[in-house]
XYZ file of C-alpha atoms in Angstrom:
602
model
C -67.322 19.693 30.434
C -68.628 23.151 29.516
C -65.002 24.426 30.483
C -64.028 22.155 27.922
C -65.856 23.220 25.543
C -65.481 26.192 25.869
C -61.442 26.018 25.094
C -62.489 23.957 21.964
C -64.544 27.253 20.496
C -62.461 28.618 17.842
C -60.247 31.244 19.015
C -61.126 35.072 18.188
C -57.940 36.345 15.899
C -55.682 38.890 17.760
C -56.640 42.454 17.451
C -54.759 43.702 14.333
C -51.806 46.095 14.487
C -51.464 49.507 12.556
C -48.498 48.963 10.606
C -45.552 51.616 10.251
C -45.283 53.525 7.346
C -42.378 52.887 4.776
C -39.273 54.193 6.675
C -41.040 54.805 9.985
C -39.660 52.803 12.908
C -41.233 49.684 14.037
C -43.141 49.582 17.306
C -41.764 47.504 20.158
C -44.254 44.518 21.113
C -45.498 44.689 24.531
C -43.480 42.436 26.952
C -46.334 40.607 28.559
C -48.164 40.190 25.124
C -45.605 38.039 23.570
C -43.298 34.832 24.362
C -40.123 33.028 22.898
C -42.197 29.935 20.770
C -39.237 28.329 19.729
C -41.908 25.858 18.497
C -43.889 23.122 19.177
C -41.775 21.061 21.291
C -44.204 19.181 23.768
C -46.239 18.030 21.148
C -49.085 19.909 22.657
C -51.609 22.397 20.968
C -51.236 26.165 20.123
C -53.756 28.789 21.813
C -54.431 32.101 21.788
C -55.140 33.168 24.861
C -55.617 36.689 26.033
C -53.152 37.796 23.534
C -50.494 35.642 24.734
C -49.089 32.155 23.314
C -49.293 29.073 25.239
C -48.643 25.552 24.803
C -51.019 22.008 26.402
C -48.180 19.906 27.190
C -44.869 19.763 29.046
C -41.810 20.938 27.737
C -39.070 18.238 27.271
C -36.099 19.268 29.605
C -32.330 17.660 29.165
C -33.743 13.915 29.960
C -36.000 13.853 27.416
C -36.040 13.115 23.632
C -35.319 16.570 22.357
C -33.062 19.748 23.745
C -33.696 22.012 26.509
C -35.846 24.974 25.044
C -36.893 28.305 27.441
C -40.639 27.562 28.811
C -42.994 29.132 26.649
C -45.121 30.204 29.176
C -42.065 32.430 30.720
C -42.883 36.155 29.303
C -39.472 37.745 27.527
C -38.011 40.596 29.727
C -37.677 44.264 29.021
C -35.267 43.733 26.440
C -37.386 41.776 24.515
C -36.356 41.179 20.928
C -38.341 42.944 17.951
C -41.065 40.385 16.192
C -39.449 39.990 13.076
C -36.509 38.957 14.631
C -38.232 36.541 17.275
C -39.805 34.689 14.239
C -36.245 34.299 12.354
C -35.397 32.612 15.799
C -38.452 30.213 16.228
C -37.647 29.456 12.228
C -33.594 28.459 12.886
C -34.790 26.472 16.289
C -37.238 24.642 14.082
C -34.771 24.060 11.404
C -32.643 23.054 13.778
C -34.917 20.746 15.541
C -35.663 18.865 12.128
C -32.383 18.296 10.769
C -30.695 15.059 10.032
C -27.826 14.454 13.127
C -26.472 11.587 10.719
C -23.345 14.534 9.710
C -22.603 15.021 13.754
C -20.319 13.886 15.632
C -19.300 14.231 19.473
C -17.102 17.068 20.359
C -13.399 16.151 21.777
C -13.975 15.908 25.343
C -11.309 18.584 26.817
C -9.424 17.926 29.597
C -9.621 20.039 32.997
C -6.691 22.472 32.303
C -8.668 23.499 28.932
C -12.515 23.971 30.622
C -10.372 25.942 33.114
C -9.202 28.725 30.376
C -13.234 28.536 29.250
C -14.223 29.990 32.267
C -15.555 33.688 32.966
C -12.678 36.428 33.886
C -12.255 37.759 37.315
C -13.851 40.839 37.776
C -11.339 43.897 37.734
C -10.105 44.138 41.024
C -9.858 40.684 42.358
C -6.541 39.741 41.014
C -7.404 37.278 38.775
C -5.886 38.815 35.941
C -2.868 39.864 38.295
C -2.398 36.589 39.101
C -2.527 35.141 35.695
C 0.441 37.752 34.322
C 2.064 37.122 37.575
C 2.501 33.476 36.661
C 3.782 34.131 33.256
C 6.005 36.334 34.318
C 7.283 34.240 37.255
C 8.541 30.742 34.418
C 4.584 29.633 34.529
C 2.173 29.171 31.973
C 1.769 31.762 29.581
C -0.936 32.552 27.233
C 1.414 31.268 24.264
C 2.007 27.977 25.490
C -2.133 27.996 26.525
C -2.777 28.294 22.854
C -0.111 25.530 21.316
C -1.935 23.197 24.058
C -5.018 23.923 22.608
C -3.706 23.414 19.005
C -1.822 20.189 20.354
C -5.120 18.801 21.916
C -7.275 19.910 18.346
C -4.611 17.856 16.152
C -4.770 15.048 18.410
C -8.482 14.802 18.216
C -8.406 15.508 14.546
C -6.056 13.007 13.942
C -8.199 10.314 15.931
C -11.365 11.494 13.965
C -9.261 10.484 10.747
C -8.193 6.986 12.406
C -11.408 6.044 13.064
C -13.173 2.988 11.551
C -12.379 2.911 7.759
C -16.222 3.045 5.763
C -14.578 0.417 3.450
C -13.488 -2.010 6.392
C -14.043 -5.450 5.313
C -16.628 -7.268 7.658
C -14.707 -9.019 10.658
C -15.075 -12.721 10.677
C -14.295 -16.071 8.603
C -14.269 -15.460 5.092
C -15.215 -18.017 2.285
C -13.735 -17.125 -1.057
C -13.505 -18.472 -4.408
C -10.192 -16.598 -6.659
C -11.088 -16.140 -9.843
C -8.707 -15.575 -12.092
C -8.814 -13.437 -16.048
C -6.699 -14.871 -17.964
C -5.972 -12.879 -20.896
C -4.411 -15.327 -23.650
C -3.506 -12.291 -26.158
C -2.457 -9.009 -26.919
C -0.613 -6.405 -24.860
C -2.450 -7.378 -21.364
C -0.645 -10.154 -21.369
C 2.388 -10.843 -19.546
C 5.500 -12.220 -20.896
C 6.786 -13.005 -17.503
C 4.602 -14.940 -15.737
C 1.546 -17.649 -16.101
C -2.129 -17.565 -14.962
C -0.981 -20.465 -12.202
C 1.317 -18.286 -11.017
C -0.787 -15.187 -10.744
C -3.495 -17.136 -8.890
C -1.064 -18.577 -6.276
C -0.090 -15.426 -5.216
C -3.835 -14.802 -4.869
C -3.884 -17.700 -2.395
C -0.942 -16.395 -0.866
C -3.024 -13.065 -0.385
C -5.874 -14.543 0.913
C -3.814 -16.652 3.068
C -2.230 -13.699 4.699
C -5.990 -13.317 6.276
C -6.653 -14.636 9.464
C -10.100 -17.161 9.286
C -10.011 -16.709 5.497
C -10.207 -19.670 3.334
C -9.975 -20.569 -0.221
C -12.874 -22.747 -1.726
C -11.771 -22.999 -5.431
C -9.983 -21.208 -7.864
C -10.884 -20.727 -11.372
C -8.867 -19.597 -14.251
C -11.300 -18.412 -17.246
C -9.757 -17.390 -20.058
C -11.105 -13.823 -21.634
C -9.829 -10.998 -24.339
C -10.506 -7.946 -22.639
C -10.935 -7.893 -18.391
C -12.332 -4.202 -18.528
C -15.376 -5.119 -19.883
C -18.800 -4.788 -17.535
C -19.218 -8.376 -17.102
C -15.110 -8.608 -17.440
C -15.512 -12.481 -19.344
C -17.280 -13.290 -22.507
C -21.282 -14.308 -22.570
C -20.959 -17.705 -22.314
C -17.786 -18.430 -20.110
C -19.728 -15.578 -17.594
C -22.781 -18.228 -17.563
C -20.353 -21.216 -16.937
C -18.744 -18.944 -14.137
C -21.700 -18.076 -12.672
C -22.883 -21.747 -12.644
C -19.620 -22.952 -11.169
C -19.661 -20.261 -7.784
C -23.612 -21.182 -7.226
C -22.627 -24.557 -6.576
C -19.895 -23.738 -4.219
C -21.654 -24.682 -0.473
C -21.337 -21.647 2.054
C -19.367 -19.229 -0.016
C -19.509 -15.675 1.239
C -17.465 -13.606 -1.530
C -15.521 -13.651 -4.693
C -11.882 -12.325 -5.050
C -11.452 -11.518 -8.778
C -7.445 -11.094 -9.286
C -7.476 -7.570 -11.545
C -6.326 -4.319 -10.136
C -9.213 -2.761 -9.980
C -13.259 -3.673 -10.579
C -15.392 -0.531 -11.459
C -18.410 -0.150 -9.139
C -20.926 -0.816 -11.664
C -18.779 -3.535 -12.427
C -18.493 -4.608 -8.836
C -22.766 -3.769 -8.501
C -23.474 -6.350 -11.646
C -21.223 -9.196 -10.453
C -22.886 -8.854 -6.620
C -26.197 -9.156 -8.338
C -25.512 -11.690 -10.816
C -23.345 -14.035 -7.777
C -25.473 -12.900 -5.054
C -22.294 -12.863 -2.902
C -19.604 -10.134 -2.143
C -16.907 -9.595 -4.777
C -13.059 -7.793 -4.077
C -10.733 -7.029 -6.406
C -6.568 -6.993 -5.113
C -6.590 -3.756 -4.315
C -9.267 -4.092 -1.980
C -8.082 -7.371 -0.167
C -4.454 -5.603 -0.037
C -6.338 -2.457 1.784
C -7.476 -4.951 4.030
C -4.092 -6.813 4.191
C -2.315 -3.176 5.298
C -5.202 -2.180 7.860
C -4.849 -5.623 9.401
C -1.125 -5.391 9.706
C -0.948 -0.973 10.597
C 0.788 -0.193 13.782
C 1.880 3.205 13.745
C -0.631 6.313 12.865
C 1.731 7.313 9.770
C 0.749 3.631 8.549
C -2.902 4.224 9.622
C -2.731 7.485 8.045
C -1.573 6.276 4.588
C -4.362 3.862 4.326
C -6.590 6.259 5.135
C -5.299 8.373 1.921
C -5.626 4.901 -0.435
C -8.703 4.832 0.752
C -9.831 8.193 -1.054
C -10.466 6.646 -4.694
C -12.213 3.467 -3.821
C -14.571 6.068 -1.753
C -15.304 8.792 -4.370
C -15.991 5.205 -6.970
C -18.402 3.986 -4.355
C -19.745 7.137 -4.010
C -20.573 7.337 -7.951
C -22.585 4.474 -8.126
C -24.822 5.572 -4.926
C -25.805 8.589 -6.378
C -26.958 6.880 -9.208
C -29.497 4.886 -6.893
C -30.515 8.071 -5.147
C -32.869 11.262 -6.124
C -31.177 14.163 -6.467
C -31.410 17.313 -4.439
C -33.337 19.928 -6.514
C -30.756 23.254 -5.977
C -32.910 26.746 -4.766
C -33.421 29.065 -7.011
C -31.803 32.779 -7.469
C -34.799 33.880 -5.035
C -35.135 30.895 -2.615
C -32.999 29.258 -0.088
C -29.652 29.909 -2.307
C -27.641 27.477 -4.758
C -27.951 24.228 -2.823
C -25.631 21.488 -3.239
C -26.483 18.103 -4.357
C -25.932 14.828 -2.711
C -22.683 13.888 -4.766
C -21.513 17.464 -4.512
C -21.995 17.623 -0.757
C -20.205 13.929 -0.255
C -17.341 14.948 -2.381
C -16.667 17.983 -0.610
C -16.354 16.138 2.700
C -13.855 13.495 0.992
C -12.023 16.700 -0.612
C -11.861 18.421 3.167
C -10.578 14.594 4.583
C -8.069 14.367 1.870
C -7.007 17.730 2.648
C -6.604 16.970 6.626
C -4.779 13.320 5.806
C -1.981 14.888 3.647
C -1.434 18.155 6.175
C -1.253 15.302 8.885
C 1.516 12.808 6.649
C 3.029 16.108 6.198
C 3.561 17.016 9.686
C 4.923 13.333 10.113
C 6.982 13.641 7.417
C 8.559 16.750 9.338
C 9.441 14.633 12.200
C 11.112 12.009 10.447
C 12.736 14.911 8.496
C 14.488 16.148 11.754
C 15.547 12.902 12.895
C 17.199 12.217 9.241
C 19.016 15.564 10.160
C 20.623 14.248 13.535
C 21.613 11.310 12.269
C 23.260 13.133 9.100
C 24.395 15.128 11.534
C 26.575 12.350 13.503
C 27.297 11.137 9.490
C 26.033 7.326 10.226
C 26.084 6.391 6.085
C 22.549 4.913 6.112
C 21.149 1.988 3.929
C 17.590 0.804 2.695
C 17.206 -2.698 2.277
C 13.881 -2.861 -0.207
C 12.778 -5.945 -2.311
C 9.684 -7.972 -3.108
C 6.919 -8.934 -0.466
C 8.049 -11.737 1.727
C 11.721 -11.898 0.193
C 13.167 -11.550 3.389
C 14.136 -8.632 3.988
C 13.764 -8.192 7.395
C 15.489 -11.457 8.046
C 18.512 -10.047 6.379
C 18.479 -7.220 8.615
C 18.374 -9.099 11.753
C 21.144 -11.436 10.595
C 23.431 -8.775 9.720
C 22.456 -6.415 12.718
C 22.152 -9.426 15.592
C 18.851 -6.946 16.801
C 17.166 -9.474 18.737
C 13.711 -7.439 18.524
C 12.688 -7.899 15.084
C 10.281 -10.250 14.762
C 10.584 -11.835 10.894
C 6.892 -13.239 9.885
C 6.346 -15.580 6.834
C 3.709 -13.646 5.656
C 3.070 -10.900 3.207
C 3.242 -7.144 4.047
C 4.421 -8.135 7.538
C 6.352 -4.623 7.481
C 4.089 -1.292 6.606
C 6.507 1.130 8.257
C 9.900 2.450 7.805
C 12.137 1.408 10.237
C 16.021 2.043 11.526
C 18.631 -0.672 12.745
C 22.139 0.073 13.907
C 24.712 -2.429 12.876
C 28.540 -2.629 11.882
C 30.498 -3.255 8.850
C 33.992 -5.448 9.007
C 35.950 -2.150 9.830
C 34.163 -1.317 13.005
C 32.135 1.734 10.958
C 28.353 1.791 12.251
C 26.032 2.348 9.596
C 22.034 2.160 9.586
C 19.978 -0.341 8.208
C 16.065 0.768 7.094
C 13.898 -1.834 6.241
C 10.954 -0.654 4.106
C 7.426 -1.984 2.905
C 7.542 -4.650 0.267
C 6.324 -4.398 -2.925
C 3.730 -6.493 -5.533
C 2.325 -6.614 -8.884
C -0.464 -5.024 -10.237
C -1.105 -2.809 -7.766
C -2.684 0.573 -8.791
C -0.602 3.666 -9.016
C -3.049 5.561 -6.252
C -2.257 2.736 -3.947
C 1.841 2.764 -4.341
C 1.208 7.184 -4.348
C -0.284 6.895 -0.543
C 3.212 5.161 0.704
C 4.755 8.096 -0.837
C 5.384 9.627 2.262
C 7.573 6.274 3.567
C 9.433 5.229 0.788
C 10.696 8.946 0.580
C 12.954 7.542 3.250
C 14.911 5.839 0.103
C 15.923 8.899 -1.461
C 17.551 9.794 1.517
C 20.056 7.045 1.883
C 23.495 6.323 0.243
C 23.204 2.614 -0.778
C 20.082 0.368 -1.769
C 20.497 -3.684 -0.916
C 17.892 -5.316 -3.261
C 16.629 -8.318 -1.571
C 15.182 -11.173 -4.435
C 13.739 -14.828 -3.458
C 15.773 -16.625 -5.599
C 13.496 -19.721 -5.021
C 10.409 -18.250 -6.342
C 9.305 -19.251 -9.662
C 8.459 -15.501 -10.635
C 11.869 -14.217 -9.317
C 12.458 -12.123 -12.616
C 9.051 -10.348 -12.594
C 9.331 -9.667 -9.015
C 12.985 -7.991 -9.874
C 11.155 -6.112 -12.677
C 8.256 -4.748 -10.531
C 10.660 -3.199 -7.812
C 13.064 -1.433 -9.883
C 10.142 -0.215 -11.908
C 8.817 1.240 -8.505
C 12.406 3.000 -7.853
C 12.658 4.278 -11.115
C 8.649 5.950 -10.777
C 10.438 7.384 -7.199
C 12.824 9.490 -9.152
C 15.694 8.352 -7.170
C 19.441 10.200 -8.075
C 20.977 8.042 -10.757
C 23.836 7.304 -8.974
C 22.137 5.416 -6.022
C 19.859 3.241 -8.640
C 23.595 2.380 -10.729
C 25.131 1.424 -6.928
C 22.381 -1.014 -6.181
C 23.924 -4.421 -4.216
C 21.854 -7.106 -5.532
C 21.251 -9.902 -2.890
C 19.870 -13.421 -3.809
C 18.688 -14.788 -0.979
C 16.518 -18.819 0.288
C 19.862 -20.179 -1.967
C 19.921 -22.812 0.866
C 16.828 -23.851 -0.798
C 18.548 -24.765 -3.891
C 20.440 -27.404 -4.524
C 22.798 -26.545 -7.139
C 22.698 -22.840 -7.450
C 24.160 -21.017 -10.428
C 24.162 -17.448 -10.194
C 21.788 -15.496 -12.660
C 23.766 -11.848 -12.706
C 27.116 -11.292 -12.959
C 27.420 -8.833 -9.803
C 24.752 -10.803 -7.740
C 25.567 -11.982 -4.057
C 24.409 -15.530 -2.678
C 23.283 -15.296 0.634
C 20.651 -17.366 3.170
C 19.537 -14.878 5.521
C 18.014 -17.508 7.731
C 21.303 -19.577 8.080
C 23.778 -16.772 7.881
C 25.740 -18.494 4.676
C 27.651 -15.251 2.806
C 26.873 -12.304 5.291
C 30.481 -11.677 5.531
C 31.046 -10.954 1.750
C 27.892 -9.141 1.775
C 29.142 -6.908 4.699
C 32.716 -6.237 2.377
C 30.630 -5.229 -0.677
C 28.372 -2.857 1.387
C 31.393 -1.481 3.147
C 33.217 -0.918 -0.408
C 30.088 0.470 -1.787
C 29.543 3.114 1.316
C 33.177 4.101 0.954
C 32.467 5.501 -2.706
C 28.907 6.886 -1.694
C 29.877 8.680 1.394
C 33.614 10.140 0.270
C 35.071 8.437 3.484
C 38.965 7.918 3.434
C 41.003 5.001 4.972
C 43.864 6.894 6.774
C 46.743 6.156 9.126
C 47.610 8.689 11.373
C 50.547 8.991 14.269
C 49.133 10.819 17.534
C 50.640 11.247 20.636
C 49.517 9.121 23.208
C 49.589 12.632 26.249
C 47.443 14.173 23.807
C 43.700 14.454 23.012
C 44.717 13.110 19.319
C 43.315 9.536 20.067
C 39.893 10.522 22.245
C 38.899 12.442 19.520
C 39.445 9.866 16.517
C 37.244 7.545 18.717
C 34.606 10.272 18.875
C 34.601 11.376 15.422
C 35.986 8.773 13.469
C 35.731 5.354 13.284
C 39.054 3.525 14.314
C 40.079 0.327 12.578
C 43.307 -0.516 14.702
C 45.809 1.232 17.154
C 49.654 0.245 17.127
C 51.296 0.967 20.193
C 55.332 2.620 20.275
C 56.305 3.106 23.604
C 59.537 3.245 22.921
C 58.850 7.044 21.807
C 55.017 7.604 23.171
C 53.138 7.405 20.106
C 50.712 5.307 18.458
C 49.967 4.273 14.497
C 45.799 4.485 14.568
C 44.521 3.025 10.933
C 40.983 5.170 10.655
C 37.686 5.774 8.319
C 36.828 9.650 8.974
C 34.730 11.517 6.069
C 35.699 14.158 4.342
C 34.516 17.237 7.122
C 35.778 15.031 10.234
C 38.863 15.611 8.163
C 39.168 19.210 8.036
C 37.928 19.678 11.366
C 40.947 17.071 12.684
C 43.428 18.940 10.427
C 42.816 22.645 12.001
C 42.957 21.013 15.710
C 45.992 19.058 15.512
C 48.101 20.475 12.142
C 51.509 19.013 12.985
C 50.223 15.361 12.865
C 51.859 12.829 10.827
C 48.804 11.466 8.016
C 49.492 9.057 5.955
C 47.118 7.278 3.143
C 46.146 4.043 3.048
């Protein structure tokens, strides 16, 4: 007990130091007189004790809550550091110590081969680095291809830091919803085309798309202007409000507009007391469900960018603001909103250099296949018109997978098939397309219809069936116009009208339209004609007939280069009559080989 006590007496102060004069140099502190105090770590008490810090308490070592900090008890060696600069230390390691880890995230774990270049050189002498130039030298692996493995292994785990869970990912689980629907009776909001059943059907058709999501009601309220901040009128906003409080178990609203503000979005949550989405939120949700390939993933991820910085808006306005330092203390300082939309700015930044390094790829492949001049063809149209039906009809490719759904197809993809005169061309189905949907959200899939541009013919797939055919035809060559396509492949476009099995007595609607059933095969063949006629013109392919001699290498290398049609065979002289399609350069290159040959036109 006296011991004790006597440890609780107040501590005499240190003996005080003669400070150096202005200029002078600073003493050195005596080794055994003072230790690295990163700070108080094991939550015990400071003492001065003979001159020399100590801490009551154990230090916490890797097991425990906080990081592994040098023993304050351990006196620093010879080389001790000057005071001034030990207390910057203990400050950072404090500052450290208290700052929020909500920012961090888990370094890439690195495989063996890279903790292997991490580790400490040979000493001169030993033939490590002999042995390292040796191997170079000798076809292994040199520092150059050590570093693009290390920039390979960083872009794969920034990449999967950017596909990561989406912060606007809908909840998981059944979904209860009740559609309501603005309907604007006047004025220039109002479409000509189409009827407020009409737009909330397709709504149904949305929500049906979900898996476990179910429609409770829908309700069509008639208003003047939808951007306002309770989007309907006083009282038809009470009888609305009334109406979803009575609906039993409902768990969110889907209000059919583009877009809902987020102080919008904030007053309707309050006012309904359940979750409300607008379409371009349930079609985010729609894509993510349906994504399959990283470019897909990668394109959400870049829609995602506006709903995030509106979100962001209206927290801010429920948080305090971050005073900034002044021009003597701690710098400028950033605020909360500033800091947040940096780090979507940085993550913008990283999601286009990624699309753009897949957009390189597909690039290269465009290049081979230009390259072996297959005339290529994008089949594009509304969602669900069947488009990828019509591929696998006129292709035979027995592994695509058609789905009665909407947005079954986020990705660009290529199909081989064959026209009437034996020419192989490529089919590319793309992503489908909708109404009122933002401008950001069509801007993300920038990077896969650019695929369109690229090709020599367009097939425009329509449901003929649907009772808003003529808006859907006006929405998707309103897209291809915004994709500044050449004017001569939007004036070539083959327009398909497809489901006419569907319809009893079908009249054609445009003059140059085709009638087809993709599902039943009914007018493929003329389909397959026009396409071939139309690919002639695009491409400057000529139909030729040319006599070769059968000893000669004439014939092998039509059937490489060209594509033959038919071969007449005259033995009675050892030639043959080959009817061909060979573009323009297979031409010239056929001419200079073989320059006696007998070509005529077809």
């Amino acid at each position: 007990m006296k011991q004790r006590k006597k440890l609780n007496s107040p501590t005499p102060p240190p003996p005080s130091r003669a400070l150096p004069r202005r200029g002078g140099p600073r003493p050195r502190a005596a080794p055994a007189s003072i230790t690295a105090l990163p700070g108080p770590v094991g939550g015990g008490e400071r003492r001065h004790m003979g001159g020399r810090r100590r801490f009551r308490g154990g230090r916490k070592d890797a097991a425990g809550d906080g990081p592994s900090l040098p023993c304050p008890e351990e006196p620093m060696g010879p080389g001790s550091l000057s005071r001034s600069l030990l207390l910057r230390c203990r400050r950072a390691a404090a500052a450290a110590l208290d700052a929020p880890r909500w920012h961090c995230r888990p370094l890439p774990a690195r495989p063996l081969s890279a903790a292997a270049r991490l580790r400490a050189p040979h000493p001169p002498g030993t033939g490590g680095g002999g042995r390292r130039k040796g191997a170079a030298g000798a076809g292994g692996r040199g520092e150059e291809e050590d570093e693009e493995e290390e920039e390979e292994e960083e872009d794969e785990a920034e990449l999967e830091e950017l596909l990561g869970p989406s912060p606007l990912a809908l909840e998981p689980g059944a979904q209860r919803v009740a559609i309501v629907h603005p309907a604007v009776k006047w004025g220039p909001r109002k479409s000509p085309l189409t009827t407020a059943e009409l737009q909330i059907a397709e709504a149904v058709a949305l929500v049906d798309t979900l898996q476990n999501w179910t429609v409770l009601d829908k309700i069509i309220i008639p208003t003047k202007n939808p951007d306002k901040k309770f989007v309907f009128g006083k009282g038809n906003f009470q009888v609305l409000t009334e109406k979803i409080k009575k609906l039993p178990h409902l768990t969110a609203v889907f209000l059919n507009v583009q877009r809902v503000s987020s102080l919008t979005k904030k007053e309707l949550e309050g006012a309904w007391g359940v979750k409300v989405f607008d379409r371009y939120t349930i079609v985010l949700h729609i894509f993510r469900c349906n994504a399959r390939t990283k470019e897909a993933k990668l394109q959400i991820a870049l829609a995602e960018i506006p709903l995030l910085r509106s979100n962001l808006k209206n927290e801010v306005s429920q948080r305090d603001q971050q005073r900034g330092g002044s021009r003597y203390i701690m710098g400028s300082g950033e605020t909360f909103l500033e800091t947040q939309n940096r780090i979507l700015k940085e993550r913008e930044l990283k999601i286009r250099n990624a699309l753009e390094k897949l957009r390189r790829k597909r690039s290269l492949l465009r290049t081979q296949r230009r390259k072996r001049e297959f005339p290529m063809i994008s089949v594009m149209g509304y969602t669900n018109c069947g488009k990828t039906t019509l591929i696998k009809a006129l292709t035979g490719e027995a592994g695509l997978q058609p789905r009665d759904q909407l947005f079954a197809t986020l990705d660009v993809t290529a199909h081989a098939g064959y026209l009437p005169s034996h020419m192989a061309v490529i089919y590319v189905d793309t992503i489908g397309f909708l109404t009122d949907l933002p401008h950001n959200l069509v801007e993300s899939f920038s990077a896969t219809l650019e695929e369109v541009a690229y090709t020599d013919l367009i097939v425009h797939v329509r449901d003929i069936t649907h009772p808003e055919t003529i808006l859907q035809k006006a929405t998707v060559l309103s897209v291809l116009k915004n994709l500044n396509l050449p004017s001569h492949l939007l004036d070539s476009i083959v327009e398909v009208h497809n489901k006419v099995d569907l319809i009893e007595r079908y009249k054609p609607t445009e003059e140059n339209a085709l009638a087809i059933s993709a599902l039943h095969g009914h007018g493929l063949e003329e389909l397959k004609q026009e396409i071939e006629k139309k690919i002639l013109t695009a491409t400057g392919k000529k139909i030729l007939t040319i006599d070769v001699n059968l000893e000669g290498p004439q014939l092998s290398w039509l059937y490489k280069e060209a594509t033959v049609q038919e071969v007449e065979v005259m033995p009675e002289d050892g030639t043959a009559r080959v009817k061909v399609i060979i573009s323009s350069s297979a031409f010239g290159r056929y001419k200079n080989l073989f320059p006696n040959s007998k070509i005529f036109m077809s």
